[in-house]
Coordinates of C-alpha atoms in Angstrom, one line a residue:
X1374 CA -34.6 -13.5 17.2
X1375 CA -36.0 -13.9 13.5
X1376 CA -33.5 -12.9 11.1
X1377 CA -34.0 -10.1 8.5
X1378 CA -32.4 -10.3 5.3
X1379 CA -30.9 -6.6 5.9
X1380 CA -30.4 -4.5 9.0
X1381 CA -30.9 -0.9 8.7
X1382 CA -28.4 1.7 10.6
X1383 CA -31.3 4.2 10.8
X1384 CA -33.2 1.9 12.9
X1385 CA -30.6 2.1 15.6
X1386 CA -30.8 5.6 18.0
X1387 CA -28.7 4.9 21.1
X1388 CA -25.4 6.6 21.1
X1389 CA -23.1 8.6 18.3
X1390 CA -23.2 7.2 14.8
X1391 CA -20.2 4.9 15.8
X1392 CA -22.1 3.4 18.5
X1393 CA -25.5 3.0 15.9
X1394 CA -23.2 1.5 13.4
X1395 CA -21.5 -1.0 16.0
X1396 CA -25.1 -2.2 17.3
X1397 CA -26.7 -2.7 13.8
X1398 CA -23.4 -5.1 13.1
X1399 CA -23.9 -6.9 16.3
X1400 CA -27.7 -7.1 15.0
X1401 CA -26.6 -8.7 11.9
X1402 CA -24.1 -11.0 13.5
X1403 CA -26.9 -12.2 15.7
X1404 CA -29.9 -12.5 13.6
X1405 CA -27.9 -13.9 10.5
X1406 CA -28.7 -10.8 8.3
X1407 CA -26.6 -10.6 5.3
X1408 CA -26.7 -6.8 4.7
X1409 CA -26.1 -3.4 6.7
X1410 CA -28.0 -0.8 5.0
X1411 CA -26.4 2.8 5.3
X1412 CA -28.2 6.2 4.7
X1413 CA -26.6 8.7 2.0
X1414 CA -25.0 10.9 4.6
X1415 CA -22.1 11.8 6.5
X1416 CA -21.4 9.6 9.4
X1417 CA -19.4 11.3 12.4
X1418 CA -17.6 8.7 14.5
X1419 CA -16.4 9.5 17.7
X1420 CA -16.9 6.7 20.2
X1421 CA -14.4 3.7 20.1
X1422 CA -13.7 0.4 21.0
X1423 CA -10.5 -1.5 22.1
X1424 CA -9.7 -4.8 20.3
X1425 CA -6.7 -6.9 21.0
X1426 CA -5.0 -7.6 17.9
X1427 CA -1.8 -8.5 16.7
X1428 CA -2.2 -6.4 13.3
X1429 CA 0.0 -3.4 14.0
X1430 CA 3.4 -4.6 13.3
X1431 CA 4.2 -4.1 9.6
X1432 CA 7.7 -2.5 9.2
X1433 CA 10.5 -1.4 11.0
X1434 CA 8.6 1.7 12.4
X1435 CA 5.8 -0.1 13.6
X1436 CA 4.2 0.0 17.3
X1437 CA 4.4 -3.4 19.2
X1438 CA 1.2 -2.6 20.8
X1439 CA -1.3 -5.6 21.2
X1440 CA -4.4 -3.5 20.8
X1441 CA -6.0 -1.0 18.7
X1442 CA -8.7 1.5 19.2
X1443 CA -11.3 1.7 15.9
X1444 CA -14.6 3.4 15.4
X1445 CA -16.3 0.0 13.4
X1446 CA -15.0 -3.1 14.3
X1447 CA -16.2 -6.6 12.6
X1448 CA -14.9 -9.9 13.8
X1449 CA -15.9 -13.3 12.4
X1450 CA -18.7 -12.3 10.1
X1451 CA -19.8 -14.5 7.1
X1452 CA -21.5 -13.3 3.9
X1453 CA -22.2 -9.8 5.2
X1454 CA -22.3 -6.8 3.2
X1455 CA -21.8 -3.3 4.2
X1456 CA -24.0 -1.3 1.7
X1457 CA -23.9 2.3 1.3
X1458 CA -26.0 4.6 -0.8
X1459 CA -24.9 6.5 -4.4
X1460 CA -25.7 10.0 -5.6
X1461 CA -26.9 10.9 -9.0
X1462 CA -23.2 10.6 -10.7
X1463 CA -23.0 7.0 -8.7
X1464 CA -20.3 8.1 -6.4
X1465 CA -20.8 7.2 -2.9
X1466 CA -23.1 9.1 -0.7
X1467 CA -22.2 7.3 2.3
X1468 CA -19.6 8.8 3.9
X1469 CA -17.8 7.2 7.1
X1470 CA -16.0 10.4 9.0
X1471 CA -13.1 9.2 11.7
X1472 CA -12.3 11.0 14.6
X1473 CA -8.8 13.2 14.3
X1474 CA -7.7 14.3 17.7
X1475 CA -5.2 16.8 16.3
X1476 CA -2.2 15.4 17.9
X1477 CA 1.1 15.4 16.5
X1478 CA 2.4 12.4 14.8
X1479 CA -0.1 10.1 16.6
X1480 CA -2.3 7.3 16.1
X1481 CA -5.6 7.8 15.5
X1482 CA -8.7 5.4 15.8
X1483 CA -9.2 3.2 12.7
X1484 CA -12.5 3.9 10.8
X1485 CA -13.0 -0.2 10.1
X1486 CA -11.2 -2.9 11.3
X1487 CA -12.1 -6.2 10.3
X1488 CA -10.6 -9.6 11.2
X1489 CA -11.8 -13.4 10.2
X1490 CA -14.4 -12.7 7.6
X1491 CA -15.5 -14.6 4.8
X1492 CA -17.6 -14.0 1.7
X1493 CA -17.6 -10.1 2.8
X1494 CA -18.5 -7.0 0.7
X1495 CA -18.0 -3.4 1.0
X1496 CA -19.6 -1.1 -1.5
X1497 CA -20.5 2.3 -2.2
X1498 CA -18.7 3.8 0.8
X1499 CA -16.1 6.7 1.5
X1500 CA -13.9 7.2 4.1
X1501 CA -12.3 10.7 5.3
X1502 CA -11.1 12.0 8.6
X1503 CA -12.6 15.2 10.2
X1504 CA -10.5 17.7 10.8
X1505 CA -8.2 16.8 7.6
X1506 CA -5.2 15.1 8.1
X1507 CA -3.6 16.8 5.5
X1508 CA -3.2 20.5 4.1
X1509 CA -1.9 22.6 1.3
X1510 CA -1.3 25.9 0.2
X1511 CA 1.2 28.0 -1.8
X1512 CA 4.9 29.2 -0.8
X1513 CA 4.5 33.1 -0.5
X1514 CA 7.8 34.2 1.5
X1515 CA 11.2 32.3 2.1
X1516 CA 14.4 33.2 3.2
X1517 CA 17.4 31.0 4.4
X1518 CA 15.9 29.8 7.3
X1519 CA 11.8 30.0 7.2
X1520 CA 9.1 29.6 4.7
X1521 CA 5.7 31.4 4.7
X1522 CA 2.8 29.3 3.5
X1523 CA -0.7 30.7 2.5
X1524 CA -2.9 27.9 2.9
X1525 CA -5.7 26.9 0.3
X1526 CA -9.1 27.8 1.2
X1527 CA -11.0 24.7 2.8
X1528 CA -7.4 23.2 4.2
X1529 CA -6.7 22.9 8.1
X1530 CA -4.8 26.0 9.4
X1531 CA -4.2 25.9 12.9
X1532 CA -2.2 27.4 15.4
X1533 CA 0.7 24.6 15.3
X1534 CA 0.9 21.9 12.4
X1535 CA 3.1 19.2 11.7
X1536 CA 5.3 19.3 8.6
X1537 CA 5.3 15.7 7.6
X1538 CA 5.6 13.7 4.2
X1539 CA 6.0 17.3 2.5
X1540 CA 5.8 17.4 -1.1
X1541 CA 5.9 20.4 -4.0
X1542 CA 3.9 20.8 -6.9
X1543 CA 4.0 22.8 -10.0
X1544 CA 1.8 25.6 -9.5
X1545 CA 0.6 26.1 -13.3
X1546 CA 0.3 22.0 -14.3
X1547 CA -0.6 20.6 -10.5
X1548 CA 2.1 17.9 -11.1
X1549 CA 4.2 16.3 -8.3
X1550 CA 7.8 17.7 -8.7
X1551 CA 11.2 16.6 -7.1
X1552 CA 12.0 14.6 -3.9
X1553 CA 10.1 14.5 -1.1
X1554 CA 10.7 17.7 1.2
X1555 CA 10.2 15.9 4.4
X1556 CA 9.7 12.4 5.2
X1557 CA 8.1 10.2 8.2
X1558 CA 10.5 12.4 10.4
X1559 CA 9.2 15.6 9.2
X1560 CA 11.1 19.0 9.1
X1561 CA 12.3 19.2 13.0
X1562 CA 10.1 22.2 13.7
X1563 CA 6.2 22.3 13.7
X1564 CA 4.4 25.2 11.1
X1565 CA 3.4 28.2 13.3
X1566 CA 0.2 30.1 12.6
X1567 CA 1.0 33.8 11.7
X1568 CA -2.2 34.8 9.9
X1569 CA -5.9 34.1 9.3
X1570 CA -4.8 31.5 6.4
X1571 CA -0.8 31.8 7.0
X1572 CA 1.2 29.3 8.5
X1573 CA 5.5 29.8 9.0
X1574 CA 7.8 27.0 9.3
X1575 CA 11.4 27.7 10.6
X1576 CA 13.5 25.1 8.8
X1577 CA 16.6 25.5 6.7
X1578 CA 16.3 22.5 5.4
X1579 CA 12.8 22.8 3.9
X1580 CA 13.8 26.5 3.0
X1581 CA 16.7 25.5 0.7
X1582 CA 14.4 22.7 -1.2
X1583 CA 11.2 25.0 -2.0
X1584 CA 10.6 28.1 -4.2
X1585 CA 8.2 31.1 -3.8
X1586 CA 5.1 30.2 -5.8
X1587 CA 5.4 26.8 -5.6
X1588 CA 2.5 24.4 -3.9
X1589 CA 2.9 22.2 -0.8
X1590 CA 1.3 19.7 0.8
X1591 CA 1.7 18.2 4.4
X1592 CA 0.4 16.0 6.8
X1593 CA 0.3 16.2 10.6
X1594 CA 2.0 12.7 11.2
X1595 CA 3.2 9.9 9.3
X1596 CA 2.9 6.7 11.4
X1597 CA 1.9 3.1 10.2
X1598 CA -1.3 3.2 10.8
X1599 CA -4.3 1.7 8.9
X1600 CA -7.9 3.6 8.6
X1601 CA -9.5 0.5 7.1
X1602 CA -7.9 -2.9 7.8
X1603 CA -8.9 -6.7 6.5
X1604 CA -7.3 -9.5 8.2
X1605 CA -8.0 -13.0 7.0
X1606 CA -10.9 -11.9 5.1
X1607 CA -11.1 -14.6 2.2
X1608 CA -13.0 -13.8 -0.8
X1609 CA -13.3 -10.1 -0.1
X1610 CA -15.2 -7.8 -2.6
X1611 CA -14.6 -4.1 -2.5
X1612 CA -16.9 -1.9 -5.0
X1613 CA -17.3 1.3 -5.4
X1614 CA -15.1 2.7 -2.4
X1615 CA -13.6 6.0 -2.3
X1616 CA -11.1 7.7 0.6
X1617 CA -10.9 11.1 0.6
X1618 CA -8.3 11.3 3.4
X1619 CA -6.3 9.2 5.7
X1620 CA -3.7 9.4 8.4
X1621 CA -1.5 6.5 7.7
X1622 CA -2.1 3.6 5.6
X1623 CA -5.5 4.3 3.6
X1624 CA -6.3 0.4 3.2
X1625 CA -4.6 -2.8 4.6
X1626 CA -5.5 -6.2 3.2
X1627 CA -3.6 -8.9 5.2
X1628 CA -3.3 -12.7 4.6
X1629 CA -6.8 -12.5 2.6
X1630 CA -7.1 -15.3 0.4
X1631 CA -9.4 -13.9 -3.0
X1632 CA -10.0 -10.4 -3.2
X1633 CA -12.0 -8.4 -6.3
X1634 CA -12.2 -4.8 -6.2
X1635 CA -13.8 -2.6 -9.0
X1636 CA -13.8 1.4 -8.6
X1637 CA -11.6 1.7 -5.1
X1638 CA -10.5 5.3 -5.2
X1639 CA -8.2 7.1 -3.2
X1640 CA -8.1 10.7 -4.2
X1641 CA -8.2 14.0 -2.2
X1642 CA -11.5 16.1 -2.3
X1643 CA -11.7 19.9 -2.2
X1644 CA -8.3 22.0 -2.9
X1645 CA -6.2 19.3 -0.9
X1646 CA -3.4 18.3 -3.0
X1647 CA -2.8 14.9 -1.1
X1648 CA -4.8 12.0 0.1
X1649 CA -2.4 10.1 2.7
X1650 CA 1.1 10.2 4.1
X1651 CA 1.6 6.6 3.7
X1652 CA 0.8 3.8 1.0
X1653 CA -3.0 3.9 -0.6
X1654 CA -3.4 0.0 -0.4
X1655 CA -1.1 -2.5 0.9
X1656 CA -1.6 -6.0 0.1
X1657 CA 0.4 -8.2 2.6
X1658 CA 0.8 -11.7 2.7
X1659 CA -2.5 -11.8 0.5
X1660 CA -3.4 -15.0 -1.8
X1661 CA -5.6 -16.5 -4.1
X1662 CA -6.5 -14.9 -7.1
X1663 CA -6.7 -10.7 -6.9
X1664 CA -8.5 -8.9 -9.4
X1665 CA -8.3 -5.4 -9.5
X1666 CA -10.0 -2.8 -11.9
X1667 CA -10.6 0.9 -12.2
X1668 CA -8.7 1.7 -9.1
X1669 CA -7.4 5.2 -8.9
X1670 CA -4.6 6.4 -6.6
X1671 CA -3.9 10.1 -6.4
X1672 CA -1.5 11.9 -4.0
X1673 CA 0.2 9.4 -1.6
X1674 CA 3.5 9.7 0.0
X1675 CA 4.7 6.5 -0.3
X1676 CA 3.2 3.7 -2.9
X1677 CA 0.3 3.7 -4.8
X1678 CA 0.0 -0.4 -4.0
X1679 CA 2.9 -2.1 -2.3
X1680 CA 2.4 -5.9 -2.3
X1681 CA 4.8 -8.1 -0.4
X1682 CA 5.2 -11.0 2.3
X1683 CA 8.1 -11.2 4.5
X1684 CA 11.3 -13.6 3.8
X1685 CA 11.4 -16.5 6.3
X1686 CA 15.2 -16.9 7.5
X1687 CA 16.6 -19.9 8.3
X1688 CA 17.2 -20.3 11.9
X1689 CA 18.5 -23.8 12.5
X1690 CA 18.2 -27.3 10.6
X1691 CA 16.3 -29.9 13.2
X1692 CA 16.7 -32.8 10.8
X1693 CA 17.1 -33.5 7.2
X1694 CA 13.4 -32.8 6.8
X1695 CA 12.7 -30.3 9.6
X1696 CA 14.1 -26.6 10.2
X1697 CA 13.2 -23.3 12.1
X1698 CA 12.8 -19.9 10.5
X1699 CA 12.4 -16.8 11.8
X1700 CA 9.8 -14.2 10.4
X1701 CA 9.6 -10.3 11.0
X1702 CA 6.2 -8.3 11.8
X1703 CA 2.7 -9.8 12.3
X1704 CA 2.4 -13.8 12.4
X1705 CA 0.5 -15.3 9.4
X1706 CA -0.5 -19.1 9.2
X1707 CA 1.3 -21.6 6.8
X1708 CA -0.8 -23.8 4.6
X1709 CA 0.3 -27.4 4.4
X1710 CA 0.9 -28.8 1.1
X1711 CA 2.1 -25.2 -0.3
X1712 CA 5.9 -24.8 -1.3
X1713 CA 8.7 -22.6 0.2
X1714 CA 11.3 -21.7 -2.1
X1715 CA 14.3 -21.7 -0.5
X1716 CA 17.4 -19.1 -2.2
X1717 CA 20.7 -20.2 -2.3
X1718 CA 21.9 -17.3 -4.3
X1719 CA 20.4 -17.3 -7.9
X1720 CA 19.3 -20.9 -7.2
X1721 CA 15.9 -21.5 -6.1
X1722 CA 14.9 -25.0 -4.6
X1723 CA 11.1 -25.7 -3.6
X1724 CA 10.1 -27.8 -0.6
X1725 CA 6.8 -28.5 0.3
X1726 CA 5.1 -28.3 3.6
X1727 CA 4.2 -31.5 5.4
X1728 CA 3.4 -29.6 8.9
X1729 CA 4.1 -26.4 10.5
X1730 CA 3.8 -25.0 13.9
X1731 CA 4.0 -21.3 15.6
X1732 CA 7.1 -21.6 18.0
X1733 CA 6.5 -18.2 19.4
X1734 CA 7.7 -14.4 19.4
X1735 CA 11.2 -13.1 18.5
X1736 CA 12.5 -9.5 18.2
X1737 CA 9.7 -8.0 16.1
X1738 CA 8.8 -11.2 14.6
X1739 CA 7.7 -14.7 15.0
X1740 CA 9.6 -18.5 14.5
X1741 CA 8.1 -20.8 12.8
X1742 CA 8.9 -24.8 12.9
X1743 CA 8.2 -26.3 9.3
X1744 CA 8.4 -30.1 8.2
X1745 CA 8.8 -30.7 5.0
X1746 CA 7.8 -33.7 2.4
X1747 CA 11.4 -33.9 1.4
X1748 CA 14.7 -33.7 2.5
X1749 CA 16.2 -30.0 2.8
X1750 CA 19.2 -29.2 0.1
X1751 CA 22.5 -30.1 1.4
X1752 CA 23.0 -26.1 1.1
X1753 CA 20.4 -25.7 3.9
X1754 CA 22.2 -23.2 6.7
X1755 CA 21.6 -20.7 9.0
X1756 CA 20.6 -17.4 7.2
X1757 CA 19.1 -19.0 4.2
X1758 CA 15.9 -17.3 2.9
X1759 CA 12.6 -18.8 2.0
X1760 CA 9.4 -17.2 0.4
X1761 CA 6.4 -18.9 1.4
X1762 CA 3.9 -19.3 -1.5
X1763 CA 0.8 -19.3 0.2
X1764 CA 1.6 -15.7 1.1
X1765 CA 1.7 -14.5 -2.3
X1766 CA -1.2 -14.3 -5.0
X1767 CA -2.0 -17.2 -7.1
X1768 CA -2.5 -14.7 -9.8
X1769 CA -2.8 -10.7 -9.6
X1770 CA -4.4 -8.8 -12.4
X1771 CA -4.9 -4.9 -12.2
X1772 CA -6.3 -3.3 -15.2
X1773 CA -7.7 0.1 -16.4
X1774 CA -6.3 1.8 -13.3
X1775 CA -4.5 5.1 -12.7
X1776 CA -1.8 6.2 -10.4
X1777 CA -0.7 10.2 -10.2
X1778 CA 1.3 12.5 -8.0
X1779 CA 2.8 9.4 -5.9
X1780 CA 5.9 10.5 -3.9
X1781 CA 7.0 6.5 -4.3
X1782 CA 6.0 4.1 -6.4
X1783 CA 2.9 3.5 -8.6
X1784 CA 2.8 -0.1 -8.1
X1785 CA 5.6 -2.0 -5.9
X1786 CA 6.0 -5.3 -6.4
X1787 CA 7.6 -8.0 -4.3
X1788 CA 5.7 -11.2 -5.9
X1789 CA 5.2 -13.5 -8.6
X1790 CA 2.1 -13.7 -11.0
X1791 CA 1.3 -10.3 -11.6
X1792 CA -0.1 -8.7 -14.5
X1793 CA -0.6 -5.0 -14.9
X1794 CA -2.8 -4.2 -18.1
X1795 CA -3.9 -0.9 -19.7
X1796 CA -2.9 1.5 -16.5
X1797 CA -1.5 4.8 -16.4
X1798 CA 1.3 6.2 -14.5
X1799 CA 2.1 9.9 -14.3
X1800 CA 4.3 11.7 -12.0
X1801 CA 5.6 9.2 -9.7
X1802 CA 8.6 10.0 -7.8
X1803 CA 9.7 6.3 -8.1
X1804 CA 9.5 4.2 -11.1
X1805 CA 5.6 3.9 -12.1
X1806 CA 5.9 0.4 -11.5
X1807 CA 9.0 -0.9 -9.4
X1808 CA 9.9 -4.8 -9.2
X1809 CA 12.1 -6.5 -7.0
X1810 CA 12.2 -7.3 -3.0
X1811 CA 13.8 -5.8 -0.2
X1812 CA 16.3 -7.3 2.6
X1813 CA 18.1 -4.8 4.7
X1814 CA 15.4 -3.0 6.7
X1815 CA 12.2 -4.5 6.4
X1816 CA 12.8 -8.3 5.0
X1817 CA 10.2 -7.8 2.6
X1818 CA 9.9 -10.7 -0.2
X1819 CA 10.3 -12.1 -2.6
X1820 CA 11.5 -11.4 -6.0
X1821 CA 9.4 -10.4 -8.7
X1822 CA 8.8 -13.4 -11.4
X1823 CA 6.4 -14.0 -13.9
X1824 CA 5.4 -10.7 -14.8
X1825 CA 3.2 -9.1 -17.7
X1826 CA 3.1 -5.3 -18.1
X1827 CA 1.0 -4.5 -21.3
X1828 CA -0.4 -1.6 -22.9
X1829 CA 0.2 0.8 -19.9
X1830 CA 1.1 4.4 -20.1
X1831 CA 4.1 6.3 -18.1
X1832 CA 4.8 9.8 -18.1
X1833 CA 7.3 11.5 -16.0
X1834 CA 8.2 8.6 -13.7
X1835 CA 11.2 7.8 -11.8
X1836 CA 12.7 11.0 -11.5
X1837 CA 14.2 10.2 -8.0
X1838 CA 15.9 6.8 -7.7
X1839 CA 14.9 3.9 -5.3
X1840 CA 17.4 1.8 -4.3
X1841 CA 19.2 2.7 -7.1
X1842 CA 16.4 1.9 -9.6
X1843 CA 14.8 5.0 -11.9
X1844 CA 12.6 5.8 -14.6
X1845 CA 9.3 4.1 -15.6
X1846 CA 9.9 0.8 -14.8
X1847 CA 12.4 -0.3 -12.4
X1848 CA 13.7 -3.9 -11.6
X1849 CA 15.9 -4.0 -8.2
X1850 CA 16.0 -6.1 -5.3
X1851 CA 17.4 -4.1 -2.4
X1852 CA 20.0 -6.0 -0.7
X1853 CA 20.5 -8.5 -3.4
X1854 CA 23.0 -8.3 -6.8
X1855 CA 22.1 -10.9 -9.0
X1856 CA 19.9 -12.3 -11.5
X1857 CA 16.9 -12.7 -9.2
X1858 CA 13.8 -11.2 -11.0
X1859 CA 12.7 -13.2 -14.0
X1860 CA 10.3 -13.9 -16.4
X1861 CA 8.9 -10.3 -17.0
X1862 CA 7.2 -9.3 -20.3
X1863 CA 7.3 -5.6 -21.2
X1864 CA 5.3 -5.0 -24.3
X1865 CA 3.4 -2.2 -26.2
X1866 CA 3.8 0.4 -23.6
X1867 CA 4.2 3.9 -24.2
X1868 CA 6.7 5.7 -21.8
X1869 CA 7.1 9.7 -22.0
X1870 CA 8.9 12.7 -20.5
X1871 CA 11.1 10.4 -17.9
X1872 CA 15.1 10.1 -18.2
X1873 CA 15.1 6.6 -18.3
X1874 CA 12.5 4.0 -19.7
X1875 CA 13.2 0.8 -18.1
X1876 CA 16.1 0.5 -15.5
X1877 CA 16.9 -3.1 -15.2
X1878 CA 19.5 -4.1 -12.3
X1879 CA 18.8 -7.4 -10.9
X1880 CA 16.6 -8.8 -14.0
X1881 CA 16.9 -11.9 -16.0
X1882 CA 14.9 -13.3 -18.7
X1883 CA 13.1 -9.9 -19.6
X1884 CA 11.2 -9.4 -22.8
X1885 CA 10.6 -5.7 -24.3
X1886 CA 8.5 -5.8 -27.2
X1887 CA 6.8 -3.0 -29.1
X1888 CA 6.9 -0.4 -26.6
X1889 CA 7.2 3.5 -27.7
X1890 CA 9.9 5.7 -26.0
X1891 CA 8.7 9.3 -26.3
X1892 CA 11.1 12.0 -25.0
X1893 CA 13.0 9.3 -22.7
X1894 CA 16.8 10.0 -22.6
X1895 CA 17.8 6.5 -22.2
X1896 CA 15.1 3.9 -23.5
X1897 CA 16.7 0.8 -21.5
X1898 CA 19.3 0.8 -19.1
X1899 CA 21.1 -2.3 -17.8
X1900 CA 23.5 -3.5 -15.2
X1901 CA 26.5 -4.7 -16.9
X1902 CA 27.8 -6.4 -14.2
X1903 CA 24.7 -8.7 -13.6
X1904 CA 24.2 -8.8 -17.2
X1905 CA 20.9 -10.5 -17.5
X1906 CA 19.5 -11.7 -20.3
X1907 CA 17.5 -9.1 -22.1
X1908 CA 15.6 -9.1 -25.3
X1909 CA 14.4 -6.3 -27.6
X1910 CA 12.7 -5.9 -30.4
X1911 CA 10.1 -3.4 -32.5
X1912 CA 10.7 -0.1 -30.2
X1913 CA 9.3 2.9 -31.4
X1914 CA 11.7 5.8 -30.3
X1915 CA 10.3 9.9 -30.2
X1916 CA 12.7 12.4 -29.9

């Protein structure tokens, strides 16, 4: 078959839109074409394929299933571009619409699932669900046990709706306010339709947290599911991508080396208040250089961008240079010649991988046998933590980006070599930027070192603490207490309308230079017991 430089989805006529797109992908893979071209229209995706994958398990609430239903699957592609169209304003005019079965707290087919692709590009494409997985309205009545919500025009209003990941908004400003009303476990009961555009919820817990006149958003469910997924896709480019609505994590990039992204936007359309019940974009065990610009995240329950790997936990020492480690969740390859940082309290010892092998699965995780180029330290013992450098970015830069109405943190950072420049954080329930690892539940690491936060603006951030850290910027490793997050430069930022500016609990060698604190009650709050070294100069305090 003669290769063509581009394959056009419009040339395929068999089946629904999903089947036609899958046929175009198979033609491109068979012929070596480097571009699949979409029309400027909405593609309604109904049919699915089932693939075997280990991509499900990412946190304590994940399924152990080894297969996934997806509308569009791309496996093993090289130098392939999915090219959408744009409208007169430069916005994506190609919309991939994933099917929503309307089930309560259930998984849905992923719209796009990519594994083992290299030098791939996704550009000028939008993603959404239909019917939408989120709804919103205004509280018109409440008593001790019930609330009645008038649903905004264009939002779903069905006989029974879930009440998961519910949040409140100020009706005059549109700002997210207060702690989330419900989380992943919902409200216990479901909404019941009691009028053409009216829903009633019987829940004393919810009724005690909301007021008449407040705006509410809520979701049908809150599973750990991924609407778009990229695993082991090296040198991935994401250009002018838009997500209007998602049923779980809007996007996950897993174990990808090298990512460039420009104008990746997660924002609800119409008058829905929220985009997704989980994180917008999770970077999991991604490495190389990651360069993100002009990203927008608006309205997600949990974090705007969550970046971490998982701790290697030493199980046994086999000989002076070899040990077995356990790591939670999905398996990922290690890299010979890269370092593992072993943590003995606050002390870090680097050892280099000479060889490694996967030694099978354990309880919601995997075992690794690792041989090192040098002897393990005398302190090596069962339970010792290790952080694999090959599962963290060589360098992460995010610039000129915006995080608004986030019922979590804007940036959740559990890695090194991170530079956040000229970004805006507004109305984030947890700190706008939260630095530090987590151990007790998800075993997410490592700690945050070599961090620069410069020329950013924070407004109304961190009004509900996470891991005890609050404010515009928080530094805390959950499950640890000591000087773990180091070499942090916070310079020329503006922090407004927040109780705390910078809250340092588990930090050391932190430099605060030339920041402005405007209507901030406590500009810098530190933990006296940890007593890390914090240097401050040239602040501007505005009452």
